[in-house]
Coordinates of C-alpha atoms (C1' of nucleotides) in Angstrom, one line a residue:
Chain A
M299 CA -59.4 -201.5 -51.1
L300 CA -61.7 -199.6 -53.2
N301 CA -63.0 -198.4 -49.8
G302 CA -64.1 -194.9 -49.5
H303 CA -62.5 -194.5 -53.3
S304 CA -64.6 -193.4 -56.2
D305 CA -63.7 -194.3 -59.5
L306 CA -62.1 -190.7 -60.3
S307 CA -60.5 -190.5 -56.8
L308 CA -58.8 -193.2 -58.1
V309 CA -57.9 -192.1 -61.3
E310 CA -56.6 -188.9 -59.7
E311 CA -54.2 -190.9 -56.9
V312 CA -53.1 -192.5 -60.2
G313 CA -52.5 -189.3 -61.6
R314 CA -50.6 -187.8 -58.8
R315 CA -48.0 -190.5 -58.6
G316 CA -47.5 -191.4 -62.1
N317 CA -48.2 -187.8 -63.8
M318 CA -49.9 -189.1 -66.9
R319 CA -53.3 -187.7 -67.0
E320 CA -52.7 -186.2 -70.4
S321 CA -53.9 -188.4 -72.8
C322 CA -51.6 -187.7 -75.2
H323 CA -49.1 -189.9 -72.8
L324 CA -50.1 -193.4 -71.5
K325 CA -48.4 -194.4 -69.1
K326 CA -46.2 -197.2 -69.4
G327 CA -44.2 -199.7 -67.1
P328 CA -45.3 -201.3 -63.7
W329 CA -48.6 -201.3 -62.9
T330 CA -49.7 -199.9 -59.5
Q331 CA -52.2 -201.3 -57.5
A332 CA -54.6 -198.5 -57.8
E333 CA -53.9 -198.6 -61.6
D334 CA -54.7 -202.1 -60.7
A335 CA -58.3 -201.7 -58.7
I336 CA -59.6 -199.4 -61.6
L337 CA -59.0 -201.8 -64.3
V338 CA -60.6 -204.8 -62.0
K339 CA -63.3 -202.6 -60.8
Y340 CA -63.8 -201.3 -64.6
V341 CA -63.9 -205.7 -65.8
K342 CA -66.5 -206.6 -63.2
K343 CA -68.9 -203.7 -63.9
H344 CA -68.6 -204.2 -68.0
G345 CA -66.9 -207.5 -68.2
E346 CA -63.7 -208.2 -70.7
G347 CA -62.7 -206.9 -74.3
N348 CA -63.5 -203.3 -75.4
W349 CA -60.0 -202.6 -74.0
N350 CA -60.0 -199.3 -75.6
A351 CA -62.6 -198.4 -73.6
V352 CA -61.1 -198.6 -70.3
Q353 CA -59.2 -195.7 -71.0
K354 CA -62.5 -193.6 -72.1
H355 CA -64.7 -194.7 -68.9
S356 CA -62.4 -195.7 -66.4
G357 CA -59.6 -192.6 -67.2
L358 CA -56.7 -195.1 -66.3
S359 CA -54.2 -193.5 -68.6
R360 CA -53.1 -197.2 -70.4
C361 CA -53.8 -198.3 -73.6
G362 CA -56.0 -201.1 -74.0
K363 CA -53.5 -203.8 -75.3
S364 CA -52.0 -202.7 -72.1
C365 CA -55.0 -203.3 -69.8
R366 CA -55.7 -206.5 -71.6
L367 CA -52.4 -207.9 -70.9
R368 CA -52.7 -206.9 -67.1
W369 CA -55.8 -208.8 -67.3
A370 CA -55.2 -211.3 -68.6
N371 CA -52.0 -211.8 -67.0
H372 CA -52.2 -210.8 -63.5
L373 CA -56.0 -209.9 -62.4
R374 CA -57.8 -212.2 -63.7
P375 CA -59.7 -214.4 -60.8
D376 CA -59.0 -217.9 -62.3
L377 CA -55.3 -217.1 -62.1
K378 CA -53.0 -219.5 -60.7
K379 CA -50.6 -218.6 -58.5
G380 CA -47.1 -219.5 -58.1
M381 CA -44.6 -222.1 -59.6
F382 CA -45.4 -224.3 -62.4
T383 CA -46.1 -227.8 -60.3
P384 CA -43.3 -230.9 -62.1
A385 CA -46.8 -232.2 -63.7
E386 CA -47.5 -228.8 -65.0
E387 CA -43.6 -228.6 -66.4
R388 CA -44.3 -231.5 -68.2
R389 CA -47.5 -231.0 -69.9
I390 CA -45.1 -227.5 -71.1
V391 CA -42.4 -229.7 -72.4
E392 CA -45.0 -232.0 -74.0
L393 CA -46.6 -229.3 -75.8
H394 CA -44.0 -227.5 -76.3
A395 CA -42.3 -230.7 -78.3
K396 CA -45.7 -230.8 -79.9
L397 CA -46.7 -227.2 -81.0
G398 CA -43.5 -225.1 -80.8
N399 CA -43.5 -221.7 -79.7
K400 CA -47.5 -221.9 -79.5
W401 CA -47.7 -220.3 -76.1
A402 CA -51.2 -219.5 -75.9
Q403 CA -52.2 -222.8 -77.5
M404 CA -50.3 -224.0 -74.9
A405 CA -51.9 -222.0 -71.7
A406 CA -55.5 -222.9 -72.9
E407 CA -54.1 -226.7 -71.9
L408 CA -52.9 -225.4 -68.9
P409 CA -56.0 -223.6 -66.8
G410 CA -55.1 -220.7 -64.5
R411 CA -52.0 -220.4 -66.5
T412 CA -51.0 -217.8 -68.9
D413 CA -49.0 -217.6 -72.2
N414 CA -46.8 -215.3 -71.1
E415 CA -46.0 -217.2 -68.1
I416 CA -45.3 -220.7 -70.5
K417 CA -43.0 -218.4 -72.3
N418 CA -41.4 -216.9 -69.4
F419 CA -40.7 -220.5 -68.2
W420 CA -40.1 -221.9 -71.3
N421 CA -37.6 -219.5 -72.6
T422 CA -35.8 -219.8 -69.0
R423 CA -35.6 -223.5 -68.9
I424 CA -34.1 -223.5 -72.5
K425 CA -31.6 -221.3 -71.8
R426 CA -30.5 -223.4 -68.7
L427 CA -30.5 -226.4 -70.9
Q428 CA -28.4 -224.7 -73.7
R429 CA -26.0 -223.3 -71.2
A430 CA -25.8 -227.2 -69.7
G431 CA -25.0 -228.4 -73.7
L432 CA -28.4 -230.9 -72.4
P433 CA -31.5 -231.9 -74.6
I434 CA -34.4 -229.6 -74.3
Y435 CA -36.9 -232.1 -74.6
P436 CA -36.3 -235.4 -72.7
P437 CA -35.8 -238.3 -74.8
D438 CA -39.4 -240.0 -73.8
V439 CA -41.2 -236.9 -75.2
C440 CA -39.3 -236.6 -78.3
L441 CA -40.7 -240.4 -79.1
Q442 CA -43.6 -239.7 -77.9
V443 CA -44.3 -236.9 -80.2
N444 CA -42.6 -238.5 -83.0
F445 CA -44.3 -241.4 -82.8
S446 CA -47.9 -239.3 -82.4
Q447 CA -46.5 -238.0 -86.0
E448 CA -45.7 -240.9 -87.5
E449 CA -49.1 -242.3 -86.2
S450 CA -51.0 -239.4 -87.6
H451 CA -49.0 -240.0 -90.6
N452 CA -49.5 -243.4 -90.9
V453 CA -53.3 -243.3 -90.4
A454 CA -55.2 -242.3 -93.4
S455 CA -57.9 -239.1 -93.2
M456 CA -57.4 -238.6 -89.8
P457 CA -60.3 -236.2 -88.9
N458 CA -58.2 -233.9 -86.3
Q459 CA -54.2 -234.9 -86.4
D460 CA -54.0 -232.3 -83.6
S461 CA -56.4 -233.5 -81.2
F462 CA -55.1 -237.0 -82.0
S463 CA -51.4 -235.8 -80.9
S464 CA -53.0 -234.6 -77.7
N465 CA -54.8 -237.3 -77.0
L466 CA -51.9 -239.7 -77.3
L467 CA -49.9 -237.6 -75.4
Q468 CA -52.6 -236.9 -72.5
S469 CA -53.6 -240.5 -72.5
D470 CA -50.3 -242.4 -73.5
A471 CA -52.5 -245.0 -75.5
F472 CA -50.0 -246.3 -77.8
E473 CA -50.7 -249.0 -79.3
I474 CA -47.2 -250.7 -80.0
P475 CA -46.9 -254.6 -81.2
H476 CA -45.4 -256.9 -79.0
V477 CA -41.7 -257.1 -79.4
E478 CA -39.4 -259.9 -78.8
F479 CA -36.2 -258.7 -77.8
E480 CA -34.5 -262.3 -77.1
N481 CA -31.4 -261.5 -79.4
L482 CA -31.1 -258.2 -78.2
E483 CA -27.6 -258.3 -77.2
F484 CA -26.5 -254.7 -76.9
N485 CA -26.9 -252.0 -74.5
Q486 CA -30.0 -250.5 -74.9
Q487 CA -29.1 -247.6 -72.8
Y488 CA -27.8 -246.1 -75.5
F489 CA -30.4 -246.3 -78.0
S490 CA -33.3 -245.4 -75.2
C491 CA -30.9 -242.8 -74.6
S492 CA -31.3 -241.5 -77.5
P493 CA -34.6 -242.0 -79.4
E494 CA -34.0 -239.0 -81.6
L495 CA -31.4 -239.7 -82.9
L496 CA -32.7 -243.1 -84.1
N497 CA -35.4 -241.6 -85.3
I498 CA -33.4 -239.1 -87.6
P499 CA -33.7 -240.0 -91.2
P500 CA -30.7 -241.8 -92.2
N501 CA -29.7 -238.9 -95.0
T502 CA -30.5 -236.4 -92.4
I503 CA -28.0 -237.1 -90.1
G504 CA -24.8 -234.0 -90.0
S505 CA -26.4 -232.4 -92.5
S506 CA -30.2 -231.9 -91.0
H507 CA -30.9 -228.6 -88.4
D508 CA -34.7 -230.6 -87.4
Y509 CA -32.6 -231.9 -84.8
G510 CA -30.4 -229.1 -83.9
H511 CA -32.4 -228.9 -80.4
M512 CA -31.9 -232.4 -79.2
F513 CA -28.1 -231.2 -78.9
P514 CA -27.7 -227.6 -77.6
M515 CA -24.1 -227.5 -76.4
A516 CA -22.0 -225.3 -74.3
C517 CA -21.3 -226.2 -70.8
S518 CA -21.3 -223.7 -68.0
P519 CA -19.8 -225.8 -65.4
K520 CA -21.6 -223.5 -63.0
H521 CA -25.2 -224.4 -64.2
L522 CA -24.1 -227.7 -65.2
Q523 CA -25.6 -229.3 -62.3
E524 CA -28.9 -227.6 -61.9
S525 CA -29.8 -228.0 -65.4
V526 CA -29.2 -231.6 -65.1
S527 CA -32.0 -231.4 -62.0
N528 CA -34.1 -229.9 -64.1
F529 CA -33.6 -232.4 -66.9
I530 CA -33.9 -235.3 -65.0
S531 CA -36.8 -234.1 -63.2
M532 CA -38.9 -235.2 -66.1
P533 CA -40.6 -238.0 -65.6
N534 CA -39.5 -241.2 -67.2
Q535 CA -36.9 -239.5 -67.7
L536 CA -34.0 -241.2 -69.7
T537 CA -30.8 -239.5 -70.7
D538 CA -28.8 -237.8 -74.0
F539 CA -26.3 -240.8 -75.9
V540 CA -24.7 -237.7 -77.6
C541 CA -24.3 -235.6 -74.6
Q542 CA -23.0 -238.4 -72.9
E543 CA -20.4 -239.1 -75.8
N544 CA -19.4 -235.7 -74.8
Y545 CA -19.2 -235.8 -71.2
D546 CA -17.4 -239.4 -71.4
D547 CA -14.7 -238.3 -73.1
P548 CA -11.9 -235.4 -71.5
C549 CA -9.5 -236.3 -73.8
K550 CA -10.5 -235.1 -76.9
A551 CA -12.5 -232.1 -75.4
S552 CA -10.4 -229.0 -75.9
S553 CA -11.6 -225.6 -73.9
P554 CA -15.1 -225.7 -73.9
Y555 CA -15.1 -221.9 -74.7
D556 CA -12.7 -222.3 -78.1
S557 CA -14.9 -220.8 -80.2
D558 CA -12.9 -220.7 -83.2
F559 CA -15.0 -223.3 -85.0
S560 CA -12.6 -223.4 -88.0
T561 CA -10.2 -224.9 -86.2
N562 CA -12.3 -227.8 -85.3
D563 CA -12.3 -231.4 -86.4
Q564 CA -15.8 -231.2 -88.0
S565 CA -15.5 -234.7 -88.7
S566 CA -15.8 -235.8 -85.3
F567 CA -19.7 -235.5 -85.3
G568 CA -20.1 -237.1 -88.5
I569 CA -19.6 -234.2 -90.7
P570 CA -17.3 -234.6 -93.9
P571 CA -14.9 -231.9 -94.3
G572 CA -15.9 -229.1 -95.9
T573 CA -19.9 -229.7 -95.0
D574 CA -21.2 -226.1 -93.9
A575 CA -24.6 -226.9 -93.7
L576 CA -24.8 -227.3 -90.0
I577 CA -23.1 -223.6 -89.5
R578 CA -25.8 -222.3 -92.7
S579 CA -28.8 -224.0 -90.9
N580 CA -31.4 -222.4 -88.5
F581 CA -30.7 -224.7 -86.3
S582 CA -34.4 -223.9 -83.9
P583 CA -34.7 -225.4 -80.7
S584 CA -38.4 -223.2 -80.6
E585 CA -39.6 -225.8 -83.2
P586 CA -41.5 -228.4 -82.2
L587 CA -40.6 -232.1 -83.0
S588 CA -41.8 -232.0 -86.2
G589 CA -44.5 -231.3 -87.8
P590 CA -44.9 -227.6 -88.3
M591 CA -41.4 -225.5 -88.5
N592 CA -41.4 -222.1 -86.4
V593 CA -39.0 -219.8 -88.0
E594 CA -39.0 -217.3 -85.4
L595 CA -36.7 -217.5 -82.4
P596 CA -35.9 -215.2 -79.9
S597 CA -32.3 -214.3 -80.6
Y598 CA -31.1 -215.9 -77.8
Q599 CA -31.2 -218.9 -79.1
Y600 CA -28.9 -218.2 -82.3
S601 CA -25.8 -217.5 -80.2
D602 CA -22.4 -218.1 -81.3
Y603 CA -21.2 -220.8 -79.3
Q604 CA -24.2 -223.2 -80.4
Q605 CA -23.2 -222.9 -83.7
D606 CA -20.0 -224.0 -82.8
S607 CA -20.9 -226.4 -81.0
W608 CA -22.8 -228.5 -83.4
V609 CA -19.6 -227.8 -85.8
N610 CA -18.1 -229.8 -83.5
P611 CA -19.9 -230.7 -80.2
S612 CA -17.1 -232.1 -78.7
V613 CA -15.4 -229.5 -78.3
S614 CA -18.1 -227.4 -76.2
L615 CA -18.0 -229.0 -73.1
P616 CA -15.9 -228.9 -70.2
L617 CA -13.1 -230.9 -69.1
V618 CA -14.4 -233.5 -66.7
E619 CA -12.0 -232.6 -64.5
S620 CA -11.9 -229.1 -64.4
V621 CA -16.0 -229.4 -63.2
D622 CA -17.0 -229.8 -60.0
S623 CA -20.2 -230.5 -61.0
L624 CA -19.9 -233.0 -63.3
I625 CA -17.7 -235.5 -61.0
L626 CA -20.6 -234.3 -58.3
S627 CA -23.0 -235.9 -61.0
P628 CA -20.7 -237.7 -63.3
P629 CA -22.4 -238.9 -67.0
M630 CA -22.6 -242.0 -66.6
K631 CA -23.9 -241.9 -63.0
R632 CA -26.7 -239.5 -64.1
A633 CA -27.5 -241.6 -66.7
K634 CA -28.0 -244.6 -64.2
S635 CA -30.1 -242.6 -61.7
D636 CA -32.0 -241.5 -64.5
I637 CA -32.8 -245.6 -65.6
F638 CA -33.0 -246.6 -63.0
T639 CA -36.5 -244.1 -62.3
P640 CA -37.8 -244.5 -65.0
Q641 CA -40.9 -243.5 -63.8
N642 CA -39.3 -240.5 -61.9
S643 CA -41.1 -239.2 -59.5
G644 CA -39.8 -235.5 -60.4
L645 CA -38.7 -234.5 -57.5
L646 CA -35.6 -232.3 -57.0
E647 CA -34.3 -233.7 -53.6
E648 CA -34.0 -237.4 -55.4
I649 CA -31.4 -235.3 -57.4
V650 CA -30.3 -233.2 -54.7
Y651 CA -29.4 -236.6 -52.9
E652 CA -27.8 -238.6 -55.3
S653 CA -25.5 -235.3 -55.9
Q654 CA -24.8 -235.7 -52.4
K655 CA -24.3 -239.3 -52.1
L656 CA -22.2 -239.3 -54.8
K657 CA -20.2 -236.3 -53.6
S658 CA -19.7 -238.3 -50.5
S659 CA -17.8 -240.8 -52.4
K660 CA -15.8 -238.9 -54.7
D661 CA -12.5 -239.4 -54.0
D662 CA -13.3 -242.9 -53.9
Y663 CA -15.2 -242.8 -57.5
S664 CA -12.2 -240.4 -58.7
H665 CA -9.9 -242.7 -58.2
H666 CA -11.9 -245.1 -60.7
S667 CA -12.9 -242.4 -62.7
S668 CA -11.0 -243.3 -66.2
T669 CA -12.6 -247.1 -66.5
L670 CA -15.7 -246.6 -64.0
M671 CA -17.6 -245.3 -67.1
L672 CA -17.4 -247.9 -69.0
D673 CA -17.5 -250.8 -66.8
D674 CA -20.8 -248.8 -65.8
V675 CA -21.5 -249.1 -69.4
A676 CA -21.0 -252.7 -69.7
N677 CA -22.6 -253.9 -66.7
F678 CA -24.9 -251.3 -66.7
P679 CA -27.7 -253.6 -65.6
Q680 CA -25.8 -255.2 -62.5
K681 CA -24.8 -252.2 -61.4
G682 CA -28.3 -250.2 -62.0
C683 CA -29.5 -253.3 -59.9
E684 CA -27.5 -252.3 -57.7
L685 CA -28.1 -248.7 -57.0
E686 CA -31.8 -249.5 -57.3
S687 CA -31.1 -251.8 -54.1
E688 CA -29.6 -249.3 -52.5
A689 CA -32.2 -246.5 -53.2
C690 CA -34.7 -249.6 -51.9
C691 CA -32.6 -250.2 -49.0
D692 CA -32.0 -246.6 -47.8
S693 CA -35.8 -245.7 -46.9
N694 CA -34.3 -242.0 -46.4
S695 CA -33.0 -241.8 -49.9
P696 CA -35.3 -239.5 -51.9
A697 CA -34.7 -242.2 -54.8
H698 CA -36.7 -244.4 -52.5
S699 CA -39.8 -243.4 -53.6
A700 CA -38.7 -242.8 -57.2
A701 CA -37.8 -246.8 -57.1
S702 CA -40.8 -247.3 -55.5
A703 CA -42.1 -245.8 -58.5
F704 CA -40.5 -247.6 -60.4
S705 CA -41.5 -251.2 -59.1
E706 CA -45.0 -250.5 -59.5
H707 CA -44.7 -250.0 -63.0
T708 CA -42.2 -253.0 -63.4
P709 CA -44.5 -256.0 -62.3
G710 CA -43.1 -258.6 -60.6
S711 CA -40.1 -257.0 -59.5
G712 CA -41.2 -256.6 -56.1
S713 CA -38.5 -255.3 -54.0
S714 CA -35.3 -257.3 -55.4
L715 CA -34.9 -256.4 -59.6
D716 CA -33.3 -259.5 -61.0
E717 CA -31.5 -258.4 -64.3
P718 CA -34.2 -260.0 -66.5
Q719 CA -36.6 -258.2 -65.3
F720 CA -35.1 -255.2 -64.4
V721 CA -33.7 -255.2 -68.2
E722 CA -37.5 -255.9 -69.2
S723 CA -38.9 -253.2 -67.5
I724 CA -36.5 -250.8 -69.3
L725 CA -37.4 -252.2 -72.9
G726 CA -40.7 -252.0 -71.8
C727 CA -41.9 -255.9 -72.8
N728 CA -44.3 -255.5 -69.5
N729 CA -46.1 -253.5 -72.0
K730 CA -46.3 -251.0 -69.7
N731 CA -43.4 -248.9 -70.9
E732 CA -44.4 -248.3 -74.2
T733 CA -41.6 -245.5 -74.8
S734 CA -38.9 -247.4 -74.2
N735 CA -40.2 -250.6 -76.3
R736 CA -40.7 -248.4 -79.4
M737 CA -36.6 -246.5 -78.3
A738 CA -35.7 -250.1 -78.8
I739 CA -37.4 -250.9 -82.0
S740 CA -35.9 -247.9 -83.6
G741 CA -32.4 -248.6 -82.3
L742 CA -32.8 -251.6 -84.0
E743 CA -34.2 -250.0 -87.2
F744 CA -31.3 -247.5 -86.6
L745 CA -29.0 -250.2 -86.7
R746 CA -30.1 -252.2 -89.6
S747 CA -29.9 -249.4 -91.5
G748 CA -26.4 -249.5 -91.3
Q749 CA -26.5 -245.4 -91.0
F750 CA -25.1 -245.8 -87.0
G751 CA -22.1 -247.5 -88.3
H752 CA -21.6 -244.7 -91.5
D753 CA -21.8 -242.3 -89.2
I754 CA -19.7 -243.2 -86.5
G755 CA -16.9 -244.3 -89.4
C756 CA -16.5 -240.9 -89.3
V757 CA -15.5 -240.6 -86.0
R758 CA -14.3 -244.2 -85.1
D759 CA -10.6 -243.3 -84.4
K760 CA -11.9 -241.8 -81.5
P761 CA -11.4 -244.2 -78.6
V762 CA -15.0 -243.4 -76.7
V763 CA -16.8 -244.1 -80.1
T764 CA -15.6 -247.7 -80.0
D765 CA -15.9 -248.3 -76.6
V766 CA -20.2 -246.7 -76.6
I767 CA -20.3 -249.0 -79.8
A768 CA -18.6 -251.9 -77.6
A769 CA -21.2 -251.2 -74.9
L770 CA -23.8 -251.3 -77.4
L771 CA -22.8 -254.7 -78.5
G772 CA -22.2 -255.7 -74.7
E773 CA -18.7 -256.0 -74.5
D774 CA -17.2 -255.3 -71.5
T775 CA -14.2 -253.3 -73.3
S776 CA -12.1 -251.3 -70.0
S777 CA -9.7 -249.6 -72.2
D778 CA -7.8 -247.0 -70.3
Y779 CA -7.7 -243.8 -71.8
Chain B
dA300 C1' -20.9 -207.1 -47.3
dA301 C1' -20.4 -205.6 -51.8
dT302 C1' -20.7 -207.2 -56.0
dA303 C1' -21.4 -209.1 -60.4
dG304 C1' -24.2 -212.4 -62.9
dA305 C1' -28.0 -215.2 -63.7
dA306 C1' -32.6 -216.4 -63.2
dA307 C1' -37.4 -215.0 -62.5
dC308 C1' -40.8 -211.6 -63.4
dA309 C1' -43.5 -207.8 -66.0
dA310 C1' -44.6 -205.5 -69.9
dC311 C1' -44.3 -203.4 -74.8
dC312 C1' -44.0 -203.8 -79.6
dG313 C1' -44.6 -205.6 -84.2
dC314 C1' -47.4 -207.8 -86.5
dA315 C1' -51.4 -210.6 -88.0
dA316 C1' -55.8 -212.5 -87.6
dT317 C1' -60.4 -211.1 -86.8
dT318 C1' -64.2 -207.9 -86.0
dT319 C1' -67.0 -204.1 -86.8
dC320 C1' -68.6 -200.3 -89.4
Chain C
dC212 C1' -65.8 -205.0 -100.1
dG213 C1' -62.7 -202.4 -97.8
dA214 C1' -60.9 -199.8 -94.2
dA215 C1' -60.4 -198.7 -89.0
dA216 C1' -60.7 -200.7 -85.0
dT217 C1' -59.9 -204.6 -81.8
dT218 C1' -57.7 -208.3 -80.2
dG219 C1' -54.2 -212.3 -79.9
dC220 C1' -50.1 -213.9 -80.6
dG221 C1' -45.0 -214.2 -80.1
dG222 C1' -40.6 -211.5 -79.9
dT223 C1' -38.1 -208.9 -76.7
dT224 C1' -36.3 -205.8 -73.5
dG225 C1' -35.8 -203.8 -68.8
dT226 C1' -36.7 -205.0 -64.2
dT227 C1' -36.3 -206.9 -59.6
dT228 C1' -34.6 -210.7 -57.3
dC229 C1' -31.7 -214.2 -55.9
dT230 C1' -27.3 -216.3 -55.5
dA231 C1' -22.8 -217.1 -55.5
dT232 C1' -18.1 -215.5 -55.1

DNA sequence: AATAGAAACAACCGCAATTTC
DNA sequence: CGAAATTGCGGTTGTTTCTAT
């Protein structure tokens, strides 16, 4: 590319194109190939650093900062081009849960990736998830981070907590005591779906802003499906209880775009009337799950609708009937497929396949939609097995691979997944899924604390909550509403 | 085919930390 | 030791590309 060109000729070419030879007018905007060539040549000759010298020595009319950025983000030879792999995406989510908006640190752990790249990825991802009203962090990531922080908090004089957390995340080396669940009758799904809810300190429910990132609200039906896919694509993905509740109760939802939260029933989210802590709070999805708080945020993360959603999340989700994407990928169905692929392969095709399958049975499904969800809840292990079997039998199903992967992590399950084994695998009693195990423990503790009941009390009038509780307790309530 | 909106990407800006003189 | 220069980081914005209508 540089053949036949001296530095000077390149600069002249750049100058002609950009009309920027004047030293007082450093060029801005997109870099040209000629400029890139100059910079590359300069760095090869002089090495990185001393970026202000680039302008002086090469004649490139770019400020040092701009040169550095260009080199770091685009010209560095060790850069990895192309989209993030599922593994990288997963890692980004984990790192963000742990570090917050520490893009440079995150980039350091993702060889060949730049902080800018990661930042852009995260911001667009956040937008999607927020628009869809989905949690920013997959529950298992919440769990991993919470647990690692807990661990590091409990271990006195830990030399390096950060690296400790990092190691935990990387190695999954959780040391979780074995727990017997023989008396556990409630549906684990709900607690496993919302581990962070379960880890919320009792007195913070309904008033803490620290957990806002778990429940970003406001759905744009148009994007919900892809967002769901995005969300589900995370390995070990389970689903989110709170969002679930909203999806499940179209009756209580007013317009999803109703922004007048003064008219909304604040108590529906366990917030006593008059409590405006959530309204005032600096809800920050960019914060790590715990640990140091970042107060700086992209402006879009403070959107009005978000606040509305927080005051009354139930009104921020669209009517189920009005949202094709939700019909195609109904909440409980989504929950099921999530649950049945706890070792999710992360393949988008799997999600697409499930959506297509659901679409094909849409008419039949919608006929029963008012009761099916609750039935699913109550019978989830059984239906789960059915779905699992279906996926296993269908060798064309992308879920087949996921199911296989799941089976691999479920010793003794083989091709047929009987209920105890399945539940066991969900609960992680095989000691391979410590995450779920931990969720279940948290769930029990949460129930025992009485906090759950307390908060539910604020919304006990709502049939869906009653039903959810019933489902948690393993009762089959097929109340129609 | 035209258009609007969203997503993806690239780059700039301001600030703070670090290094150099 | 302090000021200036440099570097690094995170937030934001502008542009291009893609997609749905």
